[in-house]
mmCIF file of C-alpha atoms in Angstrom:
data_model
loop_
_atom_site.group_PDB
_atom_site.id
_atom_site.type_symbol
_atom_site.label_atom_id
_atom_site.label_comp_id
_atom_site.label_asym_id
_atom_site.label_seq_id
_atom_site.Cartn_x
_atom_site.Cartn_y
_atom_site.Cartn_z
ATOM 1 C CA MET E 9 1.171 17.466 -138.063
ATOM 2 C CA SER E 10 -2.593 17.675 -138.163
ATOM 3 C CA THR E 11 -4.576 20.000 -135.951
ATOM 4 C CA ALA E 12 -7.890 19.270 -134.288
ATOM 5 C CA THR E 13 -10.948 20.716 -135.952
ATOM 6 C CA PRO E 14 -13.179 22.617 -133.521
ATOM 7 C CA VAL E 15 -16.694 21.289 -133.068
ATOM 8 C CA THR E 16 -19.275 23.683 -134.458
ATOM 9 C CA ASN E 17 -23.055 23.814 -134.598
ATOM 10 C CA LEU E 18 -23.500 22.332 -131.130
ATOM 11 C CA PRO E 19 -27.084 21.389 -130.255
ATOM 12 C CA ALA E 20 -29.138 23.941 -128.393
ATOM 13 C CA LEU E 21 -29.152 23.352 -124.649
ATOM 14 C CA PRO E 22 -32.670 22.753 -123.317
ATOM 15 C CA ILE E 23 -33.936 24.299 -120.111
ATOM 16 C CA ASP E 24 -36.532 21.666 -119.314
ATOM 17 C CA GLY E 25 -34.253 18.658 -118.923
ATOM 18 C CA THR E 26 -35.301 17.014 -122.202
ATOM 19 C CA PRO E 27 -32.655 15.803 -124.640
ATOM 20 C CA ALA E 28 -31.609 18.351 -127.223
ATOM 21 C CA ALA E 29 -31.494 17.682 -130.949
ATOM 22 C CA THR E 30 -28.057 16.285 -131.540
ATOM 23 C CA ASN E 31 -27.361 17.474 -135.108
ATOM 24 C CA GLY E 32 -25.317 14.334 -135.522
ATOM 25 C CA ASN E 33 -23.401 14.758 -132.251
ATOM 26 C CA SER E 34 -24.611 11.480 -130.816
ATOM 27 C CA ILE E 35 -23.566 7.879 -131.152
ATOM 28 C CA PRO E 36 -26.064 5.633 -132.965
ATOM 29 C CA THR E 37 -27.240 2.645 -130.952
ATOM 30 C CA ASN E 38 -29.131 -0.539 -131.607
ATOM 31 C CA ASP E 39 -32.441 -0.057 -129.780
ATOM 32 C CA ALA E 40 -32.671 -3.799 -129.199
ATOM 33 C CA HIS E 41 -29.753 -3.562 -126.799
ATOM 34 C CA THR E 42 -30.576 -0.343 -124.960
ATOM 35 C CA THR E 43 -33.283 0.809 -122.592
ATOM 36 C CA SER E 44 -34.052 4.491 -122.199
ATOM 37 C CA ASP E 45 -35.059 3.992 -118.564
ATOM 38 C CA SER E 46 -31.723 2.542 -117.494
ATOM 39 C CA GLN E 47 -29.299 4.537 -119.627
ATOM 40 C CA PRO E 48 -28.669 8.274 -119.886
ATOM 41 C CA SER E 49 -28.760 10.064 -123.222
ATOM 42 C CA ASN E 50 -25.871 9.178 -125.516
ATOM 43 C CA ASP E 51 -25.624 12.835 -126.565
ATOM 44 C CA ILE E 52 -21.920 13.697 -126.426
ATOM 45 C CA ASN E 53 -22.777 17.165 -125.137
ATOM 46 C CA ALA E 54 -24.907 15.996 -122.205
ATOM 47 C CA TYR E 55 -22.204 17.148 -119.759
ATOM 48 C CA LEU E 56 -23.052 20.750 -120.668
ATOM 49 C CA ARG E 57 -26.581 20.395 -119.339
ATOM 50 C CA ARG E 58 -26.068 18.921 -115.864
ATOM 51 C CA SER E 59 -23.927 20.477 -113.161
ATOM 52 C CA VAL E 60 -22.200 18.548 -110.396
ATOM 53 C CA HIS E 61 -24.663 20.114 -107.967
ATOM 54 C CA ASP E 62 -27.536 18.725 -110.024
ATOM 55 C CA LEU E 63 -25.955 15.288 -110.381
ATOM 56 C CA ILE E 64 -25.307 14.833 -106.656
ATOM 57 C CA SER E 65 -28.793 15.962 -105.601
ATOM 58 C CA LEU E 66 -31.246 13.488 -104.076
ATOM 59 C CA GLN E 67 -34.075 16.018 -104.034
ATOM 60 C CA GLY E 68 -37.450 14.290 -103.915
ATOM 61 C CA ARG E 69 -36.027 10.784 -103.597
ATOM 62 C CA THR E 70 -36.673 8.387 -100.740
ATOM 63 C CA ILE E 71 -33.744 6.421 -99.347
ATOM 64 C CA VAL E 72 -34.144 3.525 -96.913
ATOM 65 C CA ILE E 73 -31.302 3.052 -94.415
ATOM 66 C CA THR E 74 -31.110 -0.104 -92.331
ATOM 67 C CA GLY E 75 -29.236 0.370 -89.064
ATOM 68 C CA GLY E 76 -29.689 4.116 -89.404
ATOM 69 C CA ALA E 77 -30.623 5.017 -85.825
ATOM 70 C CA ARG E 78 -26.994 5.466 -84.757
ATOM 71 C CA GLY E 79 -23.391 5.020 -85.876
ATOM 72 C CA LEU E 80 -22.498 5.029 -89.555
ATOM 73 C CA GLY E 81 -26.122 4.692 -90.621
ATOM 74 C CA LEU E 82 -27.127 7.903 -88.871
ATOM 75 C CA ALA E 83 -24.261 9.767 -90.553
ATOM 76 C CA PHE E 84 -25.558 8.537 -93.908
ATOM 77 C CA ALA E 85 -29.025 9.813 -93.001
ATOM 78 C CA PHE E 86 -27.588 13.292 -92.422
ATOM 79 C CA ALA E 87 -25.665 13.121 -95.707
ATOM 80 C CA ILE E 88 -28.797 12.203 -97.644
ATOM 81 C CA ALA E 89 -30.827 14.929 -95.942
ATOM 82 C CA GLU E 90 -28.134 17.497 -96.765
ATOM 83 C CA VAL E 91 -28.680 16.895 -100.483
ATOM 84 C CA GLY E 92 -32.475 16.925 -100.248
ATOM 85 C CA GLY E 93 -33.338 13.241 -99.905
ATOM 86 C CA ASN E 94 -36.114 11.844 -97.740
ATOM 87 C CA VAL E 95 -35.015 9.224 -95.226
ATOM 88 C CA ALA E 96 -36.743 6.084 -93.941
ATOM 89 C CA ILE E 97 -34.657 4.542 -91.166
ATOM 90 C CA VAL E 98 -35.077 0.875 -90.253
ATOM 91 C CA ASP E 99 -33.525 -0.221 -86.967
ATOM 92 C CA ALA E 100 -33.954 -2.720 -84.147
ATOM 93 C CA LEU E 101 -33.291 -0.078 -81.484
ATOM 94 C CA ASP E 102 -36.142 1.045 -79.272
ATOM 95 C CA LYS E 103 -34.669 4.535 -79.104
ATOM 96 C CA PRO E 104 -32.422 6.239 -81.672
ATOM 97 C CA HIS E 105 -29.314 8.288 -80.952
ATOM 98 C CA GLU E 106 -30.047 11.789 -79.662
ATOM 99 C CA HIS E 107 -28.862 13.275 -82.976
ATOM 100 C CA PHE E 108 -31.893 11.754 -84.711
ATOM 101 C CA GLU E 109 -33.996 14.592 -83.314
ATOM 102 C CA LYS E 110 -31.601 17.086 -84.907
ATOM 103 C CA LEU E 111 -32.020 15.315 -88.231
ATOM 104 C CA GLN E 112 -35.774 15.778 -88.012
ATOM 105 C CA LYS E 113 -35.576 19.435 -86.991
ATOM 106 C CA ASP E 114 -32.783 20.813 -89.150
ATOM 107 C CA PHE E 115 -33.816 19.636 -92.611
ATOM 108 C CA ASP E 116 -36.870 20.280 -94.735
ATOM 109 C CA ILE E 117 -37.310 16.626 -95.630
ATOM 110 C CA LYS E 118 -39.501 13.730 -94.623
ATOM 111 C CA CYS E 119 -37.824 11.468 -92.078
ATOM 112 C CA LYS E 120 -39.282 8.546 -90.162
ATOM 113 C CA LEU E 121 -37.936 5.741 -87.977
ATOM 114 C CA TYR E 122 -39.294 2.185 -88.240
ATOM 115 C CA LYS E 123 -38.523 -0.410 -85.577
ATOM 116 C CA SER E 124 -37.928 -3.719 -87.314
ATOM 117 C CA ASP E 125 -35.719 -6.797 -87.594
ATOM 118 C CA VAL E 126 -33.661 -7.273 -90.761
ATOM 119 C CA THR E 127 -33.238 -10.983 -89.974
ATOM 120 C CA ASP E 128 -36.989 -11.711 -90.088
ATOM 121 C CA TYR E 129 -38.161 -11.534 -93.699
ATOM 122 C CA ASP E 130 -41.879 -11.294 -92.923
ATOM 123 C CA VAL E 131 -41.383 -8.539 -90.349
ATOM 124 C CA LEU E 132 -39.047 -6.682 -92.687
ATOM 125 C CA LYS E 133 -41.484 -6.972 -95.600
ATOM 126 C CA ALA E 134 -44.219 -5.424 -93.472
ATOM 127 C CA THR E 135 -41.814 -2.591 -92.644
ATOM 128 C CA PHE E 136 -41.013 -1.945 -96.303
ATOM 129 C CA ASP E 137 -44.732 -2.009 -97.109
ATOM 130 C CA SER E 138 -45.259 0.666 -94.439
ATOM 131 C CA ILE E 139 -42.457 2.764 -95.904
ATOM 132 C CA VAL E 140 -44.074 2.662 -99.341
ATOM 133 C CA LEU E 141 -47.420 3.670 -97.834
ATOM 134 C CA ASP E 142 -45.824 6.586 -95.978
ATOM 135 C CA PHE E 143 -43.378 7.812 -98.624
ATOM 136 C CA GLY E 144 -44.962 6.593 -101.844
ATOM 137 C CA ARG E 145 -41.787 5.083 -103.287
ATOM 138 C CA ILE E 146 -38.257 3.809 -102.644
ATOM 139 C CA ASP E 147 -35.425 5.207 -104.775
ATOM 140 C CA GLY E 148 -32.381 4.034 -102.868
ATOM 141 C CA LEU E 149 -31.176 1.673 -100.162
ATOM 142 C CA VAL E 150 -28.242 1.772 -97.754
ATOM 143 C CA THR E 151 -27.665 -1.369 -95.675
ATOM 144 C CA ALA E 152 -25.791 -0.267 -92.567
ATOM 145 C CA ALA E 153 -27.290 -2.731 -90.076
ATOM 146 C CA GLY E 154 -24.542 -4.929 -88.710
ATOM 147 C CA ILE E 155 -22.975 -6.561 -85.654
ATOM 148 C CA CYS E 156 -19.379 -7.538 -84.885
ATOM 149 C CA PRO E 157 -18.944 -10.228 -82.200
ATOM 150 C CA ASP E 158 -15.372 -10.654 -80.953
ATOM 151 C CA GLU E 159 -14.538 -14.147 -79.701
ATOM 152 C CA PRO E 160 -11.847 -16.727 -80.549
ATOM 153 C CA PHE E 161 -12.738 -19.106 -83.368
ATOM 154 C CA PHE E 162 -12.770 -22.318 -81.284
ATOM 155 C CA LYS E 163 -14.909 -20.724 -78.588
ATOM 156 C CA ARG E 164 -17.476 -19.324 -80.970
ATOM 157 C CA ASP E 165 -21.005 -20.490 -80.260
ATOM 158 C CA PRO E 166 -22.894 -21.656 -83.379
ATOM 159 C CA LYS E 167 -25.873 -19.463 -82.468
ATOM 160 C CA SER E 168 -23.606 -16.418 -82.308
ATOM 161 C CA VAL E 169 -22.154 -17.233 -85.733
ATOM 162 C CA ALA E 170 -25.630 -17.690 -87.202
ATOM 163 C CA ARG E 171 -26.750 -14.385 -85.701
ATOM 164 C CA CYS E 172 -23.792 -12.535 -87.220
ATOM 165 C CA PHE E 173 -24.541 -13.861 -90.698
ATOM 166 C CA ALA E 174 -28.276 -13.296 -90.237
ATOM 167 C CA VAL E 175 -27.830 -9.591 -89.474
ATOM 168 C CA ASN E 176 -24.907 -8.748 -91.732
ATOM 169 C CA THR E 177 -25.494 -10.928 -94.775
ATOM 170 C CA LEU E 178 -29.103 -12.124 -94.835
ATOM 171 C CA GLY E 179 -30.307 -8.742 -93.588
ATOM 172 C CA THR E 180 -28.594 -7.137 -96.567
ATOM 173 C CA TYR E 181 -29.988 -9.751 -98.958
ATOM 174 C CA TYR E 182 -33.560 -9.415 -97.698
ATOM 175 C CA SER E 183 -33.443 -5.612 -97.713
ATOM 176 C CA ALA E 184 -32.086 -5.536 -101.255
ATOM 177 C CA GLN E 185 -34.757 -7.942 -102.473
ATOM 178 C CA LEU E 186 -37.587 -5.912 -100.939
ATOM 179 C CA ALA E 187 -36.243 -2.521 -102.016
ATOM 180 C CA GLY E 188 -35.451 -3.733 -105.525
ATOM 181 C CA ALA E 189 -38.903 -5.218 -106.034
ATOM 182 C CA GLN E 190 -40.465 -1.869 -105.146
ATOM 183 C CA MET E 191 -38.072 0.048 -107.416
ATOM 184 C CA LEU E 192 -39.232 -2.059 -110.364
ATOM 185 C CA LYS E 193 -42.925 -1.557 -109.558
ATOM 186 C CA GLN E 194 -42.971 2.219 -109.416
ATOM 187 C CA GLU E 195 -43.183 4.598 -112.343
ATOM 188 C CA PRO E 196 -40.272 6.854 -113.349
ATOM 189 C CA THR E 197 -40.488 10.461 -112.174
ATOM 190 C CA SER E 198 -38.979 13.764 -113.237
ATOM 191 C CA PHE E 199 -36.249 13.277 -110.618
ATOM 192 C CA ASN E 200 -35.589 9.554 -111.025
ATOM 193 C CA LYS E 201 -35.633 7.215 -113.993
ATOM 194 C CA ARG E 202 -36.828 3.654 -113.627
ATOM 195 C CA GLY E 203 -34.754 1.686 -111.145
ATOM 196 C CA GLY E 204 -32.662 3.028 -108.285
ATOM 197 C CA SER E 205 -29.424 2.543 -106.413
ATOM 198 C CA MET E 206 -28.343 0.271 -103.574
ATOM 199 C CA VAL E 207 -25.295 0.780 -101.381
ATOM 200 C CA PHE E 208 -24.222 -2.086 -99.133
ATOM 201 C CA ILE E 209 -21.869 -1.304 -96.255
ATOM 202 C CA GLY E 210 -19.004 -3.773 -96.368
ATOM 203 C CA SER E 211 -15.743 -3.524 -94.441
ATOM 204 C CA ILE E 212 -11.987 -3.642 -94.825
ATOM 205 C CA ALA E 213 -12.442 -6.877 -92.860
ATOM 206 C CA ALA E 214 -13.720 -8.418 -96.094
ATOM 207 C CA TYR E 215 -10.163 -8.147 -97.418
ATOM 208 C CA VAL E 216 -7.788 -8.404 -94.456
ATOM 209 C CA ALA E 217 -8.054 -9.864 -90.966
ATOM 210 C CA SER E 218 -8.640 -7.393 -88.146
ATOM 211 C CA LYS E 219 -5.448 -7.058 -86.121
ATOM 212 C CA GLY E 220 -5.990 -7.503 -82.396
ATOM 213 C CA GLN E 221 -9.524 -8.802 -82.895
ATOM 214 C CA THR E 222 -10.972 -12.296 -83.293
ATOM 215 C CA THR E 223 -13.835 -11.601 -85.657
ATOM 216 C CA SER E 224 -13.768 -14.445 -88.173
ATOM 217 C CA ASP E 225 -17.532 -14.565 -88.659
ATOM 218 C CA TYR E 226 -17.759 -10.793 -89.105
ATOM 219 C CA CYS E 227 -14.947 -10.826 -91.687
ATOM 220 C CA SER E 228 -16.556 -13.603 -93.706
ATOM 221 C CA SER E 229 -20.042 -12.085 -93.461
ATOM 222 C CA LYS E 230 -18.756 -8.787 -94.860
ATOM 223 C CA GLY E 231 -16.917 -10.639 -97.613
ATOM 224 C CA ALA E 232 -20.279 -12.073 -98.606
ATOM 225 C CA VAL E 233 -21.838 -8.593 -98.628
ATOM 226 C CA VAL E 234 -19.154 -7.233 -100.960
ATOM 227 C CA SER E 235 -19.562 -10.222 -103.293
ATOM 228 C CA LEU E 236 -23.342 -9.833 -103.238
ATOM 229 C CA ALA E 237 -23.054 -6.232 -104.419
ATOM 230 C CA LYS E 238 -20.908 -7.289 -107.359
ATOM 231 C CA ALA E 239 -23.245 -10.132 -108.342
ATOM 232 C CA LEU E 240 -26.452 -8.108 -108.050
ATOM 233 C CA GLY E 241 -24.912 -5.164 -109.878
ATOM 234 C CA VAL E 242 -24.414 -7.420 -112.894
ATOM 235 C CA GLU E 243 -27.727 -9.261 -112.586
ATOM 236 C CA LEU E 244 -29.825 -6.104 -112.189
ATOM 237 C CA ALA E 245 -27.948 -3.788 -114.558
ATOM 238 C CA GLY E 246 -30.558 -4.147 -117.282
ATOM 239 C CA THR E 247 -33.349 -3.097 -114.919
ATOM 240 C CA GLY E 248 -31.890 0.316 -114.107
ATOM 241 C CA ILE E 249 -30.949 -0.731 -110.572
ATOM 242 C CA ARG E 250 -27.308 -0.141 -109.662
ATOM 243 C CA VAL E 251 -25.678 -2.000 -106.772
ATOM 244 C CA ASN E 252 -22.376 -1.066 -105.136
ATOM 245 C CA SER E 253 -20.742 -1.341 -101.741
ATOM 246 C CA VAL E 254 -18.592 0.870 -99.537
ATOM 247 C CA SER E 255 -15.970 -0.795 -97.344
ATOM 248 C CA PRO E 256 -14.763 1.450 -94.510
ATOM 249 C CA GLY E 257 -11.554 0.944 -92.590
ATOM 250 C CA TYR E 258 -11.297 1.859 -88.913
ATOM 251 C CA MET E 259 -13.999 4.472 -88.260
ATOM 252 C CA MET E 260 -14.593 6.598 -85.175
ATOM 253 C CA THR E 261 -18.108 6.099 -83.826
ATOM 254 C CA ASP E 262 -19.574 6.068 -80.328
ATOM 255 C CA MET E 263 -19.131 2.291 -80.253
ATOM 256 C CA THR E 264 -15.516 2.494 -81.438
ATOM 257 C CA LEU E 265 -14.739 5.153 -78.850
ATOM 258 C CA ASP E 266 -16.167 2.971 -76.094
ATOM 259 C CA LEU E 267 -14.171 -0.004 -77.379
ATOM 260 C CA CYS E 268 -10.916 1.972 -77.423
ATOM 261 C CA ASN E 269 -11.543 3.346 -73.928
ATOM 262 C CA ARG E 270 -11.846 -0.217 -72.648
ATOM 263 C CA MET E 271 -8.904 -1.503 -74.698
ATOM 264 C CA PRO E 272 -6.433 1.373 -75.284
ATOM 265 C CA TRP E 273 -4.041 -0.896 -77.174
ATOM 266 C CA LEU E 274 -6.744 -1.416 -79.796
ATOM 267 C CA GLY E 275 -7.012 2.340 -80.238
ATOM 268 C CA ASP E 276 -3.261 2.439 -80.906
ATOM 269 C CA ILE E 277 -3.679 -0.132 -83.679
ATOM 270 C CA MET E 278 -6.594 1.687 -85.276
ATOM 271 C CA ASN E 279 -4.794 5.033 -85.255
ATOM 272 C CA ASN E 280 -1.331 3.873 -86.294
ATOM 273 C CA GLU E 281 -1.876 0.947 -88.647
ATOM 274 C CA PRO E 282 -3.405 2.889 -91.586
ATOM 275 C CA PRO E 283 -0.821 4.650 -93.805
ATOM 276 C CA MET E 284 -2.642 7.940 -93.113
ATOM 277 C CA ARG E 285 -1.981 7.406 -89.391
ATOM 278 C CA ARG E 286 -5.507 7.993 -88.167
ATOM 279 C CA MET E 287 -8.926 6.488 -87.868
ATOM 280 C CA GLY E 288 -11.532 7.611 -90.316
ATOM 281 C CA ASP E 289 -14.359 9.910 -89.335
ATOM 282 C CA ARG E 290 -17.946 9.297 -90.374
ATOM 283 C CA THR E 291 -17.633 12.466 -92.437
ATOM 284 C CA ASP E 292 -15.217 10.567 -94.689
ATOM 285 C CA LEU E 293 -18.057 8.257 -95.745
ATOM 286 C CA LYS E 294 -20.834 10.784 -96.364
ATOM 287 C CA VAL E 295 -19.885 11.840 -99.886
ATOM 288 C CA PRO E 296 -19.028 8.331 -101.165
ATOM 289 C CA VAL E 297 -22.459 7.062 -100.111
ATOM 290 C CA VAL E 298 -24.298 10.053 -101.579
ATOM 291 C CA TYR E 299 -22.275 9.716 -104.783
ATOM 292 C CA LEU E 300 -23.314 6.084 -105.217
ATOM 293 C CA LEU E 301 -26.975 6.881 -104.519
ATOM 294 C CA SER E 302 -27.105 9.808 -106.933
ATOM 295 C CA ASP E 303 -27.001 10.368 -110.684
ATOM 296 C CA ALA E 304 -23.327 11.286 -110.306
ATOM 297 C CA SER E 305 -22.628 7.541 -110.369
ATOM 298 C CA ALA E 306 -25.042 6.686 -113.192
ATOM 299 C CA TYR E 307 -22.386 4.547 -114.944
ATOM 300 C CA HIS E 308 -21.050 2.938 -111.770
ATOM 301 C CA THR E 309 -22.184 -0.487 -110.586
ATOM 302 C CA SER E 310 -20.809 -3.774 -109.166
ATOM 303 C CA ASP E 311 -17.996 -1.965 -107.372
ATOM 304 C CA ASP E 312 -16.657 -1.635 -103.836
ATOM 305 C CA LEU E 313 -15.300 1.731 -102.685
ATOM 306 C CA LEU E 314 -12.526 1.214 -100.129
ATOM 307 C CA ILE E 315 -12.388 4.165 -97.718
ATOM 308 C CA THR E 316 -9.614 2.931 -95.441
ATOM 309 C CA GLY E 317 -6.851 5.494 -95.143
ATOM 310 C CA GLY E 318 -4.794 3.199 -97.369
ATOM 311 C CA ILE E 319 -4.835 0.132 -95.129
ATOM 312 C CA HIS E 320 -6.188 -2.038 -97.947
ATOM 313 C CA ALA E 321 -2.914 -1.410 -99.812
ATOM 314 C CA GLY E 322 -0.520 -1.781 -96.894
ATOM 315 C CA ARG E 323 -0.134 -1.500 -93.132
ATOM 316 C CA LEU E 324 2.428 0.482 -91.172
ATOM 317 C CA MET E 325 2.379 -1.759 -88.087
#
């Protein structure tokens, strides 16, 4: 039986963030197929230099959140602020949720709300231009703007269907195009290499029909969002831009609470159908979104994280 030989003469660990001399402890690569801006060092000892705290940090980065004035989007804004990121919120609401004021007061970050319409490309482009003027750059995007009409298939008005796809799918597409174009324009910084990260908010409805609800257009629009993340993740991988999605299951928000108060039977479904026997809390989504935006997920793209309490694997009702 052979025994492992201990590794000796490890490279010195730098304190300034620059790659250390590898003394042969790195994997040779063909420069024609690699780009230093989009790939981390291939030094096999790189894990010794960066802590989890460092990897998850968004310090100095600017993240745009569509639909961030309330609901899931606002929770993501808090999550980003908690790890040092600046937040530009894009929303159609005239007035944000009352917790937005807390976000501005409690964190030493830059935070600003922009009233806009994700379905109008020209209006949205002007909004993104304003964000770049105010913040100087865009390092990440979270697309949380969305609507969920509930009406039987044969009664669905074509204008309502078009509106659902315009907000959920085209709004995501337009936002990604505008954010990505800016990411490619700007120079790398000490806290962010060339490129950036996009996180699209999908839904368990992209995979399974919503029990007790007639939301065919919502389900199909979210299926398109999940597919878009996979396609763009592949197409943009060489640019340093990563694209992923997060698909929540039943989540407790102000809107969900109001819905369950009006239709208690729906609350029973949402709490008892998941194998974990509860609805998710917005807290359950904070770390997954931050992870995908940060360097902690530097080798992660074209994926969908299912945060569903297990309902994507099986239902108990």
